[in-house]
Amino acid sequence: MSQKAKLTRPQVFDDFWLPFFSRRQRRAILKAAEEAKVDPNYQPNLAIITRTKNDQAGLEAIIKHVEEERKNYKGRIDLIVVDTESTDRTIDLAKAAGATIVSIKQSEFNYPKSINLGFEAVKPDIEAAFITVGHALPAAKNALQAGSRHLKDPKVMAVYADQVPNKNASSIEKSMYYLIAQIYRRLKRGAHVTPRMHAGLTQGTGTLVRMEAWRQHKFDEAYGHGGEDLAWGRWALKAGHKLIYDPVVAVHHTHGLGFINLFREARYWLYISFHKGEFKQKKVAKYRPDLFK
């Protein structure tokens, strides 16, 4: 197995109380990473758009990930950090890494706006941008370059996957990700064209979007409270664009929520996925109080 076809945090899959389920997800993602054959003659310029708020440790891991991918990639991989009033060393790290920094005030924040601001900062020669957040990390070491291979097909407008637990995952979060049959079925199937809508479609944490597609249809800022990613995927499918599900671009992303806050989060996201509305800090703070301390 080549060095670039390894996982970034394989140990995360080992501490679940039912390891059979977590380790089969690990195998599915690793298999996708190993089978991703990158064309040496097609390695387009990419960007990774990372949205941060006091994500010093997470951003440091993302920067290291990008640096490692650059070693095995002929194209350029730019880093764009969209920061919401961080008070730790997030901005210092971004500057040291040579990232393009876009600042947004907390009072002006909403989910699609932060994504669109990142895309607006992308340079003209970039083919596609990968959306993520500072406290998430691609699960495969070759995620960006492997995901970009699908862009050789001009009909492909986005590449995405389901999220998997991070180091901070609670027991209930691990159970939710590892025991949902639909998630494992998609992971096991490997890279495939998305036939229809489903939960997690083109999610705002872990999706590679072709710049041409974003210029056609930006993320709808009427979904300020979230759900803009699902709405974008809905538009893409309706417009006849090709979306690729590929486990190789899966990201580790959890918030360490207990049962009550996880229930609140699920209820919140279920509602906002199909209803437009403004971002309201108080509602998000009910299940993510850590964001606004």
GROMACS .gro file of C-alpha atoms in nm:
model
  293
    1MET     CA    1   0.000   0.000   0.000
    2SER     CA    2   0.141   0.339  -0.096
    3GLN     CA    3   0.197   0.604   0.165
    4LYS     CA    4  -0.068   0.833   0.020
    5ALA     CA    5  -0.335   0.561   0.050
    6LYS     CA    6  -0.345   0.553   0.429
    7LEU     CA    7  -0.596   0.687   0.679
    8THR     CA    8  -0.525   0.994   0.890
    9ARG     CA    9  -0.684   0.866   1.211
   10PRO     CA   10  -0.731   0.486   1.184
   11GLN     CA   11  -0.729   0.454   1.562
   12VAL     CA   12  -1.058   0.647   1.585
   13PHE     CA   13  -1.237   0.340   1.454
   14ASP     CA   14  -1.098   0.107   1.722
   15ASP     CA   15  -1.259   0.223   2.046
   16PHE     CA   16  -1.628   0.159   1.968
   17TRP     CA   17  -1.810  -0.086   2.192
   18LEU     CA   18  -1.909  -0.285   1.882
   19PRO     CA   19  -1.580  -0.275   1.686
   20PHE     CA   20  -1.716  -0.495   1.405
   21PHE     CA   21  -1.928  -0.202   1.284
   22SER     CA   22  -1.667   0.071   1.319
   23ARG     CA   23  -1.387  -0.129   1.164
   24ARG     CA   24  -1.593  -0.220   0.859
   25GLN     CA   25  -1.634   0.152   0.795
   26ARG     CA   26  -1.259   0.193   0.826
   27ARG     CA   27  -1.206  -0.085   0.573
   28ALA     CA   28  -1.450   0.073   0.329
   29ILE     CA   29  -1.278   0.413   0.341
   30LEU     CA   30  -0.931   0.260   0.314
   31LYS     CA   31  -1.041   0.048   0.019
   32ALA     CA   32  -1.170   0.361  -0.156
   33ALA     CA   33  -0.836   0.534  -0.090
   34GLU     CA   34  -0.639   0.241  -0.228
   35GLU     CA   35  -0.855   0.202  -0.539
   36ALA     CA   36  -0.846   0.572  -0.632
   37LYS     CA   37  -0.625   0.581  -0.939
   38VAL     CA   38  -0.514   0.940  -0.995
   39ASP     CA   39  -0.432   1.030  -1.355
   40PRO     CA   40  -0.079   1.181  -1.358
   41ASN     CA   41  -0.183   1.390  -1.658
   42TYR     CA   42  -0.494   1.529  -1.491
   43GLN     CA   43  -0.429   1.696  -1.157
   44PRO     CA   44  -0.622   2.024  -1.160
   45ASN     CA   45  -0.562   2.312  -0.922
   46LEU     CA   46  -0.773   2.281  -0.607
   47ALA     CA   47  -0.859   2.486  -0.301
   48ILE     CA   48  -0.970   2.380   0.044
   49ILE     CA   49  -1.211   2.622   0.212
   50THR     CA   50  -1.190   2.583   0.590
   51ARG     CA   51  -1.437   2.772   0.812
   52THR     CA   52  -1.301   2.837   1.159
   53LYS     CA   53  -1.388   2.975   1.501
   54ASN     CA   54  -1.120   2.910   1.762
   55ASP     CA   55  -1.005   2.598   1.577
   56GLN     CA   56  -0.633   2.622   1.646
   57ALA     CA   57  -0.570   2.249   1.693
   58GLY     CA   58  -0.798   2.143   1.411
   59LEU     CA   59  -0.657   2.393   1.164
   60GLU     CA   60  -0.304   2.279   1.246
   61ALA     CA   61  -0.405   1.923   1.149
   62ILE     CA   62  -0.566   2.045   0.826
   63ILE     CA   63  -0.256   2.245   0.734
   64LYS     CA   64  -0.039   1.935   0.785
   65HIS     CA   65  -0.281   1.733   0.574
   66VAL     CA   66  -0.265   1.984   0.288
   67GLU     CA   67   0.114   1.996   0.306
   68GLU     CA   68   0.133   1.616   0.276
   69GLU     CA   69  -0.108   1.605  -0.018
   70ARG     CA   70   0.090   1.872  -0.201
   71LYS     CA   71   0.395   1.642  -0.199
   72ASN     CA   72   0.218   1.387  -0.423
   73TYR     CA   73   0.017   1.624  -0.640
   74LYS     CA   74   0.126   1.813  -0.951
   75GLY     CA   75  -0.153   2.069  -0.931
   76ARG     CA   76  -0.171   2.349  -0.676
   77ILE     CA   77  -0.373   2.314  -0.355
   78ASP     CA   78  -0.462   2.651  -0.205
   79LEU     CA   79  -0.584   2.700   0.152
   80ILE     CA   80  -0.860   2.950   0.228
   81VAL     CA   81  -0.962   3.017   0.587
   82VAL     CA   82  -1.297   3.184   0.654
   83ASP     CA   83  -1.271   3.288   1.018
   84THR     CA   84  -1.539   3.407   1.258
   85GLU     CA   85  -1.370   3.621   1.523
   86SER     CA   86  -1.126   3.361   1.656
   87THR     CA   87  -0.947   3.463   1.975
   88ASP     CA   88  -0.693   3.181   1.987
   89ARG     CA   89  -0.400   3.124   1.746
   90THR     CA   90  -0.617   3.020   1.450
   91ILE     CA   91  -0.536   3.332   1.246
   92ASP     CA   92  -0.164   3.312   1.329
   93LEU     CA   93  -0.152   2.955   1.201
   94ALA     CA   94  -0.341   3.050   0.885
   95LYS     CA   95  -0.102   3.336   0.812
   96ALA     CA   96   0.204   3.118   0.874
   97ALA     CA   97   0.065   2.861   0.629
   98GLY     CA   98   0.021   3.125   0.360
   99ALA     CA   99  -0.356   3.086   0.358
  100THR     CA  100  -0.595   3.339   0.211
  101ILE     CA  101  -0.787   3.470   0.511
  102VAL     CA  102  -1.147   3.592   0.493
  103SER     CA  103  -1.293   3.741   0.811
  104ILE     CA  104  -1.659   3.750   0.909
  105LYS     CA  105  -1.816   3.896   1.222
  106GLN     CA  106  -2.021   3.671   1.446
  107SER     CA  107  -2.312   3.915   1.418
  108GLU     CA  108  -2.303   3.876   1.038
  109PHE     CA  109  -2.244   3.500   1.027
  110ASN     CA  110  -2.463   3.246   0.858
  111TYR     CA  111  -2.375   2.909   0.707
  112PRO     CA  112  -2.415   2.969   0.331
  113LYS     CA  113  -2.266   3.319   0.356
  114SER     CA  114  -1.948   3.181   0.510
  115ILE     CA  115  -1.921   2.922   0.231
  116ASN     CA  116  -1.988   3.175  -0.046
  117LEU     CA  117  -1.727   3.413   0.097
  118GLY     CA  118  -1.475   3.132   0.076
  119PHE     CA  119  -1.563   3.058  -0.285
  120GLU     CA  120  -1.538   3.425  -0.374
  121ALA     CA  121  -1.178   3.420  -0.252
  122VAL     CA  122  -1.084   3.127  -0.478
  123LYS     CA  123  -0.838   3.221  -0.754
  124PRO     CA  124  -0.955   3.203  -1.118
  125ASP     CA  125  -0.734   2.907  -1.214
  126ILE     CA  126  -0.882   2.676  -0.949
  127GLU     CA  127  -1.097   2.391  -1.085
  128ALA     CA  128  -1.277   2.294  -0.765
  129ALA     CA  129  -1.288   2.371  -0.393
  130PHE     CA  130  -1.332   2.135  -0.099
  131ILE     CA  131  -1.556   2.271   0.179
  132THR     CA  132  -1.486   2.180   0.539
  133VAL     CA  133  -1.455   2.325   0.889
  134GLY     CA  134  -1.156   2.373   1.117
  135HIS     CA  135  -1.247   2.098   1.362
  136ALA     CA  136  -1.284   1.831   1.090
  137LEU     CA  137  -1.016   1.634   0.907
  138PRO     CA  138  -1.026   1.423   0.587
  139ALA     CA  139  -1.018   1.055   0.680
  140ALA     CA  140  -0.798   0.951   0.388
  141LYS     CA  141  -0.451   1.097   0.342
  142ASN     CA  142  -0.509   1.125  -0.034
  143ALA     CA  143  -0.863   1.265  -0.006
  144LEU     CA  144  -0.824   1.580  -0.215
  145GLN     CA  145  -0.623   1.437  -0.502
  146ALA     CA  146  -0.829   1.117  -0.511
  147GLY     CA  147  -1.157   1.308  -0.510
  148SER     CA  148  -1.038   1.539  -0.787
  149ARG     CA  149  -1.000   1.252  -1.034
  150HIS     CA  150  -1.377   1.253  -1.084
  151LEU     CA  151  -1.361   1.606  -1.224
  152LYS     CA  152  -1.207   1.470  -1.543
  153ASP     CA  153  -1.568   1.398  -1.637
  154PRO     CA  154  -1.706   1.749  -1.716
  155LYS     CA  155  -2.053   1.639  -1.609
  156VAL     CA  156  -1.940   1.582  -1.249
  157MET     CA  157  -2.017   1.891  -1.041
  158ALA     CA  158  -1.945   1.766  -0.688
  159VAL     CA  159  -1.785   1.480  -0.495
  160TYR     CA  160  -1.890   1.408  -0.136
  161ALA     CA  161  -1.928   1.138   0.130
  162ASP     CA  162  -2.083   1.076   0.469
  163GLN     CA  163  -1.902   1.204   0.777
  164VAL     CA  164  -1.741   0.969   1.028
  165PRO     CA  165  -1.665   1.016   1.401
  166ASN     CA  166  -1.373   1.229   1.515
  167LYS     CA  167  -1.147   1.188   1.820
  168ASN     CA  168  -1.395   1.383   2.035
  169ALA     CA  169  -1.696   1.166   1.947
  170SER     CA  170  -1.926   1.064   2.230
  171SER     CA  171  -2.058   0.708   2.257
  172ILE     CA  172  -2.397   0.814   2.123
  173GLU     CA  173  -2.238   0.992   1.825
  174LYS     CA  174  -2.033   0.684   1.742
  175SER     CA  175  -2.343   0.467   1.761
  176MET     CA  176  -2.529   0.703   1.530
  177TYR     CA  177  -2.259   0.694   1.262
  178TYR     CA  178  -2.150   0.332   1.287
  179LEU     CA  179  -2.488   0.164   1.324
  180ILE     CA  180  -2.690   0.344   1.054
  181ALA     CA  181  -2.722   0.089   0.776
  182GLN     CA  182  -2.767   0.344   0.496
  183ILE     CA  183  -2.434   0.510   0.573
  184TYR     CA  184  -2.246   0.181   0.567
  185ARG     CA  185  -2.418   0.068   0.245
  186ARG     CA  186  -2.304   0.387   0.072
  187LEU     CA  187  -1.949   0.350   0.206
  188LYS     CA  188  -1.928  -0.016   0.108
  189ARG     CA  189  -2.052   0.056  -0.243
  190GLY     CA  190  -1.752   0.280  -0.301
  191ALA     CA  191  -1.745   0.558  -0.559
  192HIS     CA  192  -2.074   0.583  -0.746
  193VAL     CA  193  -2.309   0.830  -0.910
  194THR     CA  194  -2.576   0.959  -0.673
  195PRO     CA  195  -2.916   0.847  -0.806
  196ARG     CA  196  -3.141   1.052  -0.577
  197MET     CA  197  -3.169   1.280  -0.275
  198HIS     CA  198  -3.063   1.152   0.064
  199ALA     CA  199  -2.960   1.291   0.402
  200GLY     CA  200  -2.605   1.426   0.392
  201LEU     CA  201  -2.612   1.504   0.021
  202THR     CA  202  -2.332   1.750  -0.073
  203GLN     CA  203  -2.290   1.844   0.291
  204GLY     CA  204  -2.111   2.164   0.385
  205THR     CA  205  -1.844   1.966   0.568
  206GLY     CA  206  -1.669   1.744   0.319
  207THR     CA  207  -1.774   1.822  -0.039
  208LEU     CA  208  -1.556   1.899  -0.341
  209VAL     CA  209  -1.747   2.145  -0.561
  210ARG     CA  210  -1.655   2.237  -0.918
  211MET     CA  211  -1.615   2.613  -0.942
  212GLU     CA  212  -1.825   2.621  -1.258
  213ALA     CA  213  -2.117   2.469  -1.068
  214TRP     CA  214  -2.087   2.720  -0.784
  215ARG     CA  215  -2.084   3.007  -1.035
  216GLN     CA  216  -2.403   2.868  -1.186
  217HIS     CA  217  -2.573   2.838  -0.849
  218LYS     CA  218  -2.422   2.977  -0.530
  219PHE     CA  219  -2.526   2.844  -0.190
  220ASP     CA  220  -2.864   2.995  -0.110
  221GLU     CA  221  -2.821   3.250   0.171
  222ALA     CA  222  -3.192   3.231   0.245
  223TYR     CA  223  -3.091   2.912   0.431
  224GLY     CA  224  -2.888   3.120   0.675
  225HIS     CA  225  -2.956   2.879   0.961
  226GLY     CA  226  -2.829   2.583   0.761
  227GLY     CA  227  -2.962   2.337   0.506
  228GLU     CA  228  -2.803   2.527   0.218
  229ASP     CA  229  -2.589   2.225   0.129
  230LEU     CA  230  -2.887   1.993   0.086
  231ALA     CA  231  -3.066   2.265  -0.113
  232TRP     CA  232  -2.761   2.297  -0.339
  233GLY     CA  233  -2.754   1.923  -0.398
  234ARG     CA  234  -3.125   1.929  -0.474
  235TRP     CA  235  -3.062   2.197  -0.737
  236ALA     CA  236  -2.773   2.002  -0.890
  237LEU     CA  237  -2.975   1.682  -0.929
  238LYS     CA  238  -3.275   1.869  -1.068
  239ALA     CA  239  -3.050   2.046  -1.318
  240GLY     CA  240  -2.925   1.709  -1.441
  241HIS     CA  241  -2.571   1.743  -1.303
  242LYS     CA  242  -2.372   1.440  -1.195
  243LEU     CA  243  -2.287   1.408  -0.824
  244ILE     CA  244  -2.038   1.146  -0.707
  245TYR     CA  245  -2.045   0.977  -0.369
  246ASP     CA  246  -1.691   0.860  -0.286
  247PRO     CA  247  -1.582   0.741   0.061
  248VAL     CA  248  -1.232   0.875  -0.010
  249VAL     CA  249  -1.347   1.231   0.072
  250ALA     CA  250  -1.512   1.137   0.404
  251VAL     CA  251  -1.416   1.364   0.694
  252HIS     CA  252  -1.391   1.307   1.068
  253HIS     CA  253  -1.647   1.546   1.214
  254THR     CA  254  -1.830   1.525   1.546
  255HIS     CA  255  -1.897   1.769   1.830
  256GLY     CA  256  -1.873   1.544   2.137
  257LEU     CA  257  -2.244   1.578   2.212
  258GLY     CA  258  -2.433   1.378   2.471
  259PHE     CA  259  -2.774   1.224   2.409
  260ILE     CA  260  -2.981   1.535   2.485
  261ASN     CA  261  -2.773   1.778   2.277
  262LEU     CA  262  -2.744   1.527   1.994
  263PHE     CA  263  -3.122   1.497   1.991
  264ARG     CA  264  -3.152   1.876   1.984
  265GLU     CA  265  -2.902   1.895   1.699
  266ALA     CA  266  -3.084   1.625   1.498
  267ARG     CA  267  -3.419   1.797   1.550
  268TYR     CA  268  -3.269   2.132   1.447
  269TRP     CA  269  -3.107   1.998   1.130
  270LEU     CA  270  -3.414   1.799   1.032
  271TYR     CA  271  -3.619   2.118   1.039
  272ILE     CA  272  -3.376   2.354   0.869
  273SER     CA  273  -3.300   2.109   0.587
  274PHE     CA  274  -3.635   2.190   0.430
  275HIS     CA  275  -3.711   2.540   0.563
  276LYS     CA  276  -3.539   2.866   0.484
  277GLY     CA  277  -3.458   3.099   0.772
  278GLU     CA  278  -3.205   3.326   0.937
  279PHE     CA  279  -2.917   3.205   1.151
  280LYS     CA  280  -3.009   3.239   1.518
  281GLN     CA  281  -2.723   3.201   1.760
  282LYS     CA  282  -2.948   3.119   2.055
  283LYS     CA  283  -3.094   2.815   1.879
  284VAL     CA  284  -2.754   2.673   1.786
  285ALA     CA  285  -2.621   2.748   2.135
  286LYS     CA  286  -2.882   2.512   2.282
  287TYR     CA  287  -2.683   2.213   2.157
  288ARG     CA  288  -2.343   2.376   2.083
  289PRO     CA  289  -2.281   2.611   2.379
  290ASP     CA  290  -1.906   2.569   2.327
  291LEU     CA  291  -1.922   2.775   2.007
  292PHE     CA  292  -2.014   3.098   2.177
  293LYS     CA  293  -1.812   3.097   2.499
   0.00000   0.00000   0.00000
